[in-house]
PDB file of C-alpha atoms in Angstrom:
ATOM      1  CA  UNK D  94       0.000   0.000   0.000  1.00  0.00           C
ATOM      2  CA  UNK D  95       2.912   2.307   0.545  1.00  0.00           C
ATOM      3  CA  UNK D  96       3.368   2.905  -3.185  1.00  0.00           C
ATOM      4  CA  UNK D  97       0.388   5.265  -3.182  1.00  0.00           C
ATOM      5  CA  UNK D  98       0.850   8.984  -2.516  1.00  0.00           C
ATOM      6  CA  UNK D  99      -1.492  11.458  -0.818  1.00  0.00           C
ATOM      7  CA  UNK D 100      -1.326  15.208  -1.429  1.00  0.00           C
ATOM      8  CA  UNK D 101      -3.509  18.041  -0.167  1.00  0.00           C
ATOM      9  CA  UNK D 102      -3.918  20.517  -3.000  1.00  0.00           C
ATOM     10  CA  UNK D 103      -5.614  23.721  -4.055  1.00  0.00           C
ATOM     11  CA  UNK D 104      -6.515  24.245  -7.693  1.00  0.00           C
ATOM     12  CA  UNK D 105      -6.506  27.454  -9.653  1.00  0.00           C
ATOM     13  CA  UNK D 106      -9.418  28.917 -11.549  1.00  0.00           C
ATOM     14  CA  UNK D 107      -8.763  26.685 -14.570  1.00  0.00           C
ATOM     15  CA  UNK D 108      -6.370  24.108 -15.970  1.00  0.00           C
ATOM     16  CA  UNK D 109      -5.391  22.551 -19.266  1.00  0.00           C
ATOM     17  CA  UNK D 110      -6.130  18.904 -20.034  1.00  0.00           C
ATOM     18  CA  UNK D 111      -3.822  16.601 -18.079  1.00  0.00           C
ATOM     19  CA  UNK D 112      -3.046  12.874 -18.303  1.00  0.00           C
ATOM     20  CA  UNK D 113      -0.901  10.673 -16.087  1.00  0.00           C
ATOM     21  CA  UNK D 114       0.208   7.059 -15.791  1.00  0.00           C
ATOM     22  CA  UNK D 115      -1.261   6.494 -12.332  1.00  0.00           C
ATOM     23  CA  UNK D 116      -4.845   6.122 -11.209  1.00  0.00           C
ATOM     24  CA  UNK D 117      -6.050   9.081  -9.179  1.00  0.00           C
ATOM     25  CA  UNK D 118      -8.780   9.795  -6.653  1.00  0.00           C
ATOM     26  CA  UNK D 119      -9.986  13.359  -6.118  1.00  0.00           C
ATOM     27  CA  UNK D 120     -11.761  13.816  -2.764  1.00  0.00           C
ATOM     28  CA  UNK D 121     -12.927  17.369  -1.923  1.00  0.00           C
ATOM     29  CA  UNK D 122     -12.088  18.593   1.567  1.00  0.00           C
ATOM     30  CA  UNK D 123     -13.439  22.115   1.113  1.00  0.00           C
ATOM     31  CA  UNK D 124     -15.129  24.075  -1.677  1.00  0.00           C
ATOM     32  CA  UNK D 125     -16.278  22.898  -5.097  1.00  0.00           C
ATOM     33  CA  UNK D 126     -14.580  21.691  -8.242  1.00  0.00           C
ATOM     34  CA  UNK D 127     -15.952  21.615 -11.795  1.00  0.00           C
ATOM     35  CA  UNK D 128     -14.291  18.532 -13.227  1.00  0.00           C
ATOM     36  CA  UNK D 129     -14.217  17.351 -16.839  1.00  0.00           C
ATOM     37  CA  UNK D 130     -13.155  13.755 -17.443  1.00  0.00           C
ATOM     38  CA  UNK D 131     -12.872  12.539 -21.029  1.00  0.00           C
ATOM     39  CA  UNK D 132     -15.492  15.074 -22.107  1.00  0.00           C
ATOM     40  CA  UNK D 133     -17.928  14.323 -19.260  1.00  0.00           C
ATOM     41  CA  UNK D 134     -18.575  17.077 -16.750  1.00  0.00           C
ATOM     42  CA  UNK D 135     -19.059  16.656 -13.005  1.00  0.00           C
ATOM     43  CA  UNK D 136     -19.300  18.978 -10.031  1.00  0.00           C
ATOM     44  CA  UNK D 137     -17.441  17.776  -6.959  1.00  0.00           C
ATOM     45  CA  UNK D 138     -17.959  18.785  -3.335  1.00  0.00           C
ATOM     46  CA  UNK D 139     -17.585  17.195   0.086  1.00  0.00           C
ATOM     47  CA  UNK D 140     -20.284  14.650  -0.802  1.00  0.00           C
ATOM     48  CA  UNK D 141     -18.973  13.690  -4.229  1.00  0.00           C
ATOM     49  CA  UNK D 142     -15.534  12.790  -5.545  1.00  0.00           C
ATOM     50  CA  UNK D 143     -14.151  11.229  -8.708  1.00  0.00           C
ATOM     51  CA  UNK D 144     -11.818   8.482  -9.907  1.00  0.00           C
ATOM     52  CA  UNK D 145      -9.463   9.207 -12.805  1.00  0.00           C
ATOM     53  CA  UNK D 146      -8.200   6.101 -14.611  1.00  0.00           C
ATOM     54  CA  UNK D 147      -4.629   6.007 -15.915  1.00  0.00           C
ATOM     55  CA  UNK D 148      -4.150   8.065 -19.112  1.00  0.00           C
ATOM     56  CA  UNK D 149      -7.655   9.577 -18.923  1.00  0.00           C
ATOM     57  CA  UNK D 150      -7.753  13.223 -19.998  1.00  0.00           C
ATOM     58  CA  UNK D 151      -9.100  15.608 -17.353  1.00  0.00           C
ATOM     59  CA  UNK D 152      -9.302  19.297 -16.490  1.00  0.00           C
ATOM     60  CA  UNK D 153     -10.813  21.209 -13.592  1.00  0.00           C
ATOM     61  CA  UNK D 154     -11.950  24.619 -12.392  1.00  0.00           C
ATOM     62  CA  UNK D 155     -12.094  25.328  -8.668  1.00  0.00           C
ATOM     63  CA  UNK D 156     -14.000  27.840  -6.577  1.00  0.00           C
ATOM     64  CA  UNK D 157     -12.404  30.097  -3.978  1.00  0.00           C
ATOM     65  CA  UNK D 158     -11.105  28.507  -0.748  1.00  0.00           C
ATOM     66  CA  UNK D 159     -10.956  25.044  -2.263  1.00  0.00           C
ATOM     67  CA  UNK D 160      -8.869  22.162  -0.903  1.00  0.00           C
ATOM     68  CA  UNK D 161      -8.733  18.600  -2.171  1.00  0.00           C
ATOM     69  CA  UNK D 162      -7.181  15.257  -1.317  1.00  0.00           C
ATOM     70  CA  UNK D 163      -5.392  13.823  -4.352  1.00  0.00           C
ATOM     71  CA  UNK D 164      -4.498  10.152  -4.112  1.00  0.00           C
ATOM     72  CA  UNK D 165      -2.123   8.732  -6.727  1.00  0.00           C
ATOM     73  CA  UNK D 166      -2.178   4.929  -7.021  1.00  0.00           C
ATOM     74  CA  UNK D 167      -0.237   2.680  -9.417  1.00  0.00           C
ATOM     75  CA  UNK D 168      -2.624   0.899 -11.755  1.00  0.00           C
ATOM     76  CA  UNK D 169      -1.370  -2.508 -10.606  1.00  0.00           C
ATOM     77  CA  UNK D 170      -2.811  -1.795  -7.167  1.00  0.00           C
ATOM     78  CA  UNK D 171      -6.238  -2.604  -8.655  1.00  0.00           C
ATOM     79  CA  UNK D 172      -7.487  -5.878 -10.030  1.00  0.00           C
ATOM     80  CA  UNK D 173      -8.968  -5.672 -13.540  1.00  0.00           C
ATOM     81  CA  UNK D 174     -12.586  -5.892 -12.365  1.00  0.00           C
ATOM     82  CA  UNK D 175     -12.210  -3.028  -9.889  1.00  0.00           C
ATOM     83  CA  UNK D 176     -10.418  -0.815 -12.407  1.00  0.00           C
ATOM     84  CA  UNK D 177     -13.074  -1.534 -15.032  1.00  0.00           C
ATOM     85  CA  UNK D 178     -15.912  -0.695 -12.623  1.00  0.00           C
ATOM     86  CA  UNK D 179     -14.332   2.553 -11.476  1.00  0.00           C
ATOM     87  CA  UNK D 180     -13.517   3.596 -15.028  1.00  0.00           C
ATOM     88  CA  UNK D 181     -17.112   2.978 -16.115  1.00  0.00           C
ATOM     89  CA  UNK D 182     -18.642   4.938 -13.196  1.00  0.00           C
ATOM     90  CA  UNK D 183     -15.944   7.404 -12.103  1.00  0.00           C
ATOM     91  CA  UNK D 184     -18.131   9.935 -10.255  1.00  0.00           C
ATOM     92  CA  UNK D 185     -18.423   8.677  -6.694  1.00  0.00           C
ATOM     93  CA  UNK D 186     -20.892   9.462  -3.946  1.00  0.00           C
ATOM     94  CA  UNK D 187     -18.600   9.572  -0.917  1.00  0.00           C
ATOM     95  CA  UNK D 188     -19.751   7.242   1.882  1.00  0.00           C
ATOM     96  CA  UNK D 189     -19.461   8.215   5.531  1.00  0.00           C
ATOM     97  CA  UNK D 190     -16.105   6.443   6.188  1.00  0.00           C
ATOM     98  CA  UNK D 191     -14.497   8.300   3.274  1.00  0.00           C
ATOM     99  CA  UNK D 192     -15.923  11.649   4.412  1.00  0.00           C
ATOM    100  CA  UNK D 193     -14.614  10.962   7.921  1.00  0.00           C
ATOM    101  CA  UNK D 194     -11.192  10.243   6.439  1.00  0.00           C
ATOM    102  CA  UNK D 195     -11.373  13.517   4.517  1.00  0.00           C
ATOM    103  CA  UNK D 196     -12.163  15.421   7.726  1.00  0.00           C
ATOM    104  CA  UNK D 197      -9.140  13.850   9.436  1.00  0.00           C
ATOM    105  CA  UNK D 198      -6.831  14.797   6.580  1.00  0.00           C
ATOM    106  CA  UNK D 199      -8.255  18.306   6.340  1.00  0.00           C
ATOM    107  CA  UNK D 200      -6.691  18.968   9.755  1.00  0.00           C
ATOM    108  CA  UNK D 201      -3.176  18.385   8.404  1.00  0.00           C
ATOM    109  CA  UNK D 202      -0.996  21.367   7.483  1.00  0.00           C
ATOM    110  CA  UNK D 203       0.823  21.736   4.182  1.00  0.00           C
ATOM    111  CA  UNK D 204       0.441  19.516   1.128  1.00  0.00           C
ATOM    112  CA  UNK D 205       2.466  16.325   1.553  1.00  0.00           C
ATOM    113  CA  UNK D 206       1.084  13.490   3.681  1.00  0.00           C
ATOM    114  CA  UNK D 207       3.539  11.124   5.349  1.00  0.00           C
ATOM    115  CA  UNK D 208       3.686   7.403   4.657  1.00  0.00           C
ATOM    116  CA  UNK D 209       2.199   6.353   7.992  1.00  0.00           C
ATOM    117  CA  UNK D 210      -0.983   8.307   7.274  1.00  0.00           C
ATOM    118  CA  UNK D 211      -1.164   6.862   3.756  1.00  0.00           C
ATOM    119  CA  UNK D 212      -0.867   3.320   5.112  1.00  0.00           C
ATOM    120  CA  UNK D 213      -3.663   4.001   7.595  1.00  0.00           C
ATOM    121  CA  UNK D 214      -6.099   5.803   5.291  1.00  0.00           C
ATOM    122  CA  UNK D 215      -5.684   4.186   1.848  1.00  0.00           C
ATOM    123  CA  UNK D 216      -7.631   1.027   2.817  1.00  0.00           C
ATOM    124  CA  UNK D 217     -10.642   3.241   3.559  1.00  0.00           C
ATOM    125  CA  UNK D 218     -10.791   4.291  -0.100  1.00  0.00           C
ATOM    126  CA  UNK D 219     -10.024   0.869  -1.515  1.00  0.00           C
ATOM    127  CA  UNK D 220     -12.625  -0.920   0.567  1.00  0.00           C
ATOM    128  CA  UNK D 221     -15.281   1.726  -0.053  1.00  0.00           C
ATOM    129  CA  UNK D 222     -15.072   1.512  -3.829  1.00  0.00           C
ATOM    130  CA  UNK D 223     -13.833  -2.013  -4.619  1.00  0.00           C
ATOM    131  CA  UNK D 224     -16.538  -4.536  -5.566  1.00  0.00           C
ATOM    132  CA  UNK D 225     -17.149  -7.265  -3.015  1.00  0.00           C
ATOM    133  CA  UNK D 226     -14.941 -10.306  -3.392  1.00  0.00           C
ATOM    134  CA  UNK D 227     -12.270  -8.687  -5.556  1.00  0.00           C
ATOM    135  CA  UNK D 228      -8.528  -8.872  -4.943  1.00  0.00           C
ATOM    136  CA  UNK D 229      -8.485  -5.121  -4.350  1.00  0.00           C
ATOM    137  CA  UNK D 230     -11.087  -5.423  -1.575  1.00  0.00           C
ATOM    138  CA  UNK D 231      -9.166  -8.321  -0.036  1.00  0.00           C
ATOM    139  CA  UNK D 232      -5.947  -6.283   0.030  1.00  0.00           C
ATOM    140  CA  UNK D 233      -7.772  -3.337   1.614  1.00  0.00           C
ATOM    141  CA  UNK D 234      -9.138  -5.531   4.400  1.00  0.00           C
ATOM    142  CA  UNK D 235      -5.738  -7.146   4.964  1.00  0.00           C
ATOM    143  CA  UNK D 236      -4.241  -3.667   5.337  1.00  0.00           C
ATOM    144  CA  UNK D 237      -6.875  -2.817   7.958  1.00  0.00           C
ATOM    145  CA  UNK D 238      -6.072  -5.986   9.883  1.00  0.00           C
ATOM    146  CA  UNK D 239      -2.325  -5.287   9.725  1.00  0.00           C
ATOM    147  CA  UNK D 240      -2.917  -1.896  11.370  1.00  0.00           C
ATOM    148  CA  UNK D 241      -4.850  -3.426  14.278  1.00  0.00           C
ATOM    149  CA  UNK D 242      -4.015  -7.141  14.504  1.00  0.00           C
ATOM    150  CA  UNK D 243      -4.940  -7.258  18.171  1.00  0.00           C
ATOM    151  CA  UNK D 244      -8.606  -6.697  17.496  1.00  0.00           C
ATOM    152  CA  UNK D 245     -10.964  -9.656  17.361  1.00  0.00           C
ATOM    153  CA  UNK D 246     -10.888 -10.846  13.731  1.00  0.00           C
ATOM    154  CA  UNK D 247     -13.079 -13.961  13.417  1.00  0.00           C
ATOM    155  CA  UNK D 248     -13.604 -15.345   9.942  1.00  0.00           C
ATOM    156  CA  UNK D 249     -17.166 -14.004   9.885  1.00  0.00           C
ATOM    157  CA  UNK D 250     -15.957 -10.426  10.439  1.00  0.00           C
ATOM    158  CA  UNK D 251     -13.252 -10.667   7.764  1.00  0.00           C
ATOM    159  CA  UNK D 252     -15.689 -12.242   5.311  1.00  0.00           C
ATOM    160  CA  UNK D 253     -18.231  -9.469   5.888  1.00  0.00           C
ATOM    161  CA  UNK D 254     -15.564  -6.813   5.276  1.00  0.00           C
ATOM    162  CA  UNK D 255     -14.488  -8.488   2.026  1.00  0.00           C
ATOM    163  CA  UNK D 256     -18.137  -8.956   1.074  1.00  0.00           C
ATOM    164  CA  UNK D 257     -18.154 -12.738   0.659  1.00  0.00           C
ATOM    165  CA  UNK D 258     -19.224 -15.877   2.497  1.00  0.00           C
ATOM    166  CA  UNK D 259     -16.894 -17.675   4.887  1.00  0.00           C
ATOM    167  CA  UNK D 260     -16.205 -20.479   2.422  1.00  0.00           C
ATOM    168  CA  UNK D 261     -15.488 -18.001  -0.379  1.00  0.00           C
ATOM    169  CA  UNK D 262     -13.136 -16.118   1.949  1.00  0.00           C
ATOM    170  CA  UNK D 263     -11.113 -19.287   2.495  1.00  0.00           C
ATOM    171  CA  UNK D 264     -10.875 -19.756  -1.271  1.00  0.00           C
ATOM    172  CA  UNK D 265      -9.715 -16.151  -1.780  1.00  0.00           C
ATOM    173  CA  UNK D 266      -7.016 -16.464   0.891  1.00  0.00           C
ATOM    174  CA  UNK D 267      -5.817 -19.750  -0.546  1.00  0.00           C
ATOM    175  CA  UNK D 268      -5.656 -18.227  -4.025  1.00  0.00           C
ATOM    176  CA  UNK D 269      -3.880 -15.057  -2.896  1.00  0.00           C
ATOM    177  CA  UNK D 270      -1.618 -16.321  -0.095  1.00  0.00           C
ATOM    178  CA  UNK D 271      -1.894 -20.148  -0.021  1.00  0.00           C
ATOM    179  CA  UNK D 272      -2.981 -19.754   3.606  1.00  0.00           C
ATOM    180  CA  UNK D 273      -6.238 -19.882   5.537  1.00  0.00           C
ATOM    181  CA  UNK D 274      -7.546 -16.548   6.879  1.00  0.00           C
ATOM    182  CA  UNK D 275      -6.596 -17.514  10.431  1.00  0.00           C
ATOM    183  CA  UNK D 276      -3.101 -18.648   9.413  1.00  0.00           C
ATOM    184  CA  UNK D 277      -2.581 -15.329   7.631  1.00  0.00           C
ATOM    185  CA  UNK D 278      -3.856 -13.478  10.724  1.00  0.00           C
ATOM    186  CA  UNK D 279      -1.456 -15.431  12.949  1.00  0.00           C
ATOM    187  CA  UNK D 280       1.440 -14.382  10.731  1.00  0.00           C
ATOM    188  CA  UNK D 281       0.249 -10.790  10.821  1.00  0.00           C
ATOM    189  CA  UNK D 282       0.096 -10.776  14.624  1.00  0.00           C
ATOM    190  CA  UNK D 283       3.551 -12.294  14.918  1.00  0.00           C
ATOM    191  CA  UNK D 284       5.011  -9.768  12.465  1.00  0.00           C
ATOM    192  CA  UNK D 285       3.502  -6.894  14.472  1.00  0.00           C
ATOM    193  CA  UNK D 286       4.817  -8.375  17.723  1.00  0.00           C
ATOM    194  CA  UNK D 287       8.337  -8.710  16.320  1.00  0.00           C
ATOM    195  CA  UNK D 288       8.325  -5.051  15.310  1.00  0.00           C
ATOM    196  CA  UNK D 289       7.136  -4.012  18.778  1.00  0.00           C
ATOM    197  CA  UNK D 290       9.810  -6.081  20.490  1.00  0.00           C
ATOM    198  CA  UNK D 291      12.478  -4.117  18.626  1.00  0.00           C
ATOM    199  CA  UNK D 292      10.909  -0.675  18.333  1.00  0.00           C
ATOM    200  CA  UNK D 293       9.158  -0.243  21.696  1.00  0.00           C
ATOM    201  CA  UNK D 294       9.974  -0.570  25.380  1.00  0.00           C
ATOM    202  CA  UNK D 295       6.642  -2.247  26.168  1.00  0.00           C
ATOM    203  CA  UNK D 296       6.767  -5.420  28.222  1.00  0.00           C
ATOM    204  CA  UNK D 297       6.451  -8.749  26.448  1.00  0.00           C
ATOM    205  CA  UNK D 298       3.161  -9.389  28.238  1.00  0.00           C
ATOM    206  CA  UNK D 299       1.767  -6.059  27.025  1.00  0.00           C
ATOM    207  CA  UNK D 300       2.898  -6.694  23.445  1.00  0.00           C
ATOM    208  CA  UNK D 301       1.275 -10.132  23.499  1.00  0.00           C
ATOM    209  CA  UNK D 302      -2.002  -8.692  24.756  1.00  0.00           C
ATOM    210  CA  UNK D 303      -2.038  -5.851  22.221  1.00  0.00           C
ATOM    211  CA  UNK D 304      -1.237  -8.289  19.391  1.00  0.00           C
ATOM    212  CA  UNK D 305      -4.290 -10.385  20.229  1.00  0.00           C
ATOM    213  CA  UNK D 306      -2.633 -13.367  21.932  1.00  0.00           C
ATOM    214  CA  UNK D 307      -4.566 -14.934  24.787  1.00  0.00           C
ATOM    215  CA  UNK D 308      -1.477 -14.817  27.009  1.00  0.00           C
ATOM    216  CA  UNK D 309       2.259 -14.179  26.859  1.00  0.00           C
ATOM    217  CA  UNK D 310       3.009 -17.889  26.521  1.00  0.00           C
ATOM    218  CA  UNK D 311       1.037 -17.996  23.254  1.00  0.00           C
ATOM    219  CA  UNK D 312       3.348 -15.365  21.755  1.00  0.00           C
ATOM    220  CA  UNK D 313       6.357 -17.268  23.094  1.00  0.00           C
ATOM    221  CA  UNK D 314       5.196 -20.509  21.449  1.00  0.00           C
ATOM    222  CA  UNK D 315       4.487 -18.763  18.138  1.00  0.00           C
ATOM    223  CA  UNK D 316       7.843 -16.982  18.016  1.00  0.00           C
ATOM    224  CA  UNK D 317       9.781 -20.088  19.060  1.00  0.00           C
ATOM    225  CA  UNK D 318       7.985 -22.132  16.411  1.00  0.00           C
ATOM    226  CA  UNK D 319       8.684 -19.651  13.590  1.00  0.00           C
ATOM    227  CA  UNK D 320      12.028 -18.130  14.681  1.00  0.00           C
ATOM    228  CA  UNK D 321      13.508 -20.598  17.144  1.00  0.00           C
ATOM    229  CA  UNK D 322      13.775 -18.098  19.993  1.00  0.00           C
ATOM    230  CA  UNK D 323      11.727 -16.617  22.801  1.00  0.00           C
ATOM    231  CA  UNK D 324      10.496 -13.004  22.702  1.00  0.00           C
ATOM    232  CA  UNK D 325      13.211 -11.969  25.173  1.00  0.00           C
ATOM    233  CA  UNK D 326      15.897 -13.637  23.047  1.00  0.00           C
ATOM    234  CA  UNK D 327      14.501 -12.058  19.892  1.00  0.00           C
ATOM    235  CA  UNK D 328      14.464  -8.611  21.508  1.00  0.00           C
ATOM    236  CA  UNK D 329      18.038  -8.905  22.770  1.00  0.00           C
ATOM    237  CA  UNK D 330      19.335 -10.139  19.432  1.00  0.00           C
ATOM    238  CA  UNK D 331      17.573  -7.541  17.296  1.00  0.00           C
ATOM    239  CA  UNK D 332      18.148  -4.586  19.604  1.00  0.00           C
ATOM    240  CA  UNK D 333      21.873  -5.356  19.840  1.00  0.00           C
ATOM    241  CA  UNK D 334      22.084  -5.445  16.047  1.00  0.00           C
ATOM    242  CA  UNK D 335      20.113  -2.206  15.805  1.00  0.00           C
ATOM    243  CA  UNK D 336      22.416  -0.436  18.274  1.00  0.00           C
ATOM    244  CA  UNK D 337      25.733  -1.768  16.953  1.00  0.00           C
ATOM    245  CA  UNK D 338      27.802   0.828  15.023  1.00  0.00           C
ATOM    246  CA  UNK D 339      28.336   0.345  11.327  1.00  0.00           C
ATOM    247  CA  UNK D 340      31.932   0.157  10.246  1.00  0.00           C
ATOM    248  CA  UNK D 341      33.159   1.251   6.846  1.00  0.00           C
ATOM    249  CA  UNK D 342      34.863  -1.509   4.864  1.00  0.00           C
TER     250      UNK D 342
END
């Protein structure tokens, strides 16, 4: 997800026709925007945004005091079905989660948005506008889980977020990752725990709890099984490497 870029932008009174290689979302944060996409006109405001497919010609005219979220995404971030759907119906009524995201970003100063915010907010867009059961929707939900692996993520909840049945969810995970949903979740929780062991001073018990393990011993068993060491051993080994000075050859 980190290959996408967010920018907060103000437009002038008019622009020439532009085209670019990436897909682009335009989400109004303030004001209005008259937007022309491949000869079709739309008026955007805080309730309505637009999706610009790669290489599509577009131009815009903004009102005073305008501000917009521009999201640039590589085309390969979308599966073919999602890209086809968005290209066919590019003008988007913005659902409540997307408007809430826009309000959060409107509080940021400047134009550039850092990578941590992009990682947190991009899944909101992808899940809102990806058809149920597509690879794009699955990736969006996986990104949400990776941000909060310690939450309760039963198969039924994941399936509902992806928009499929439980059995179909298993098939999608097998196709994408060759893992069951719960096996993928276990890997996600362990990855998050490893990062916390190195990057934070939290106790091992606290990390285990926040990662969603029933108790510290469950994290210990998982880490020993996958890495051959206990959490304390992993922390000592990785922190010592992190702190050791680098010597020039």
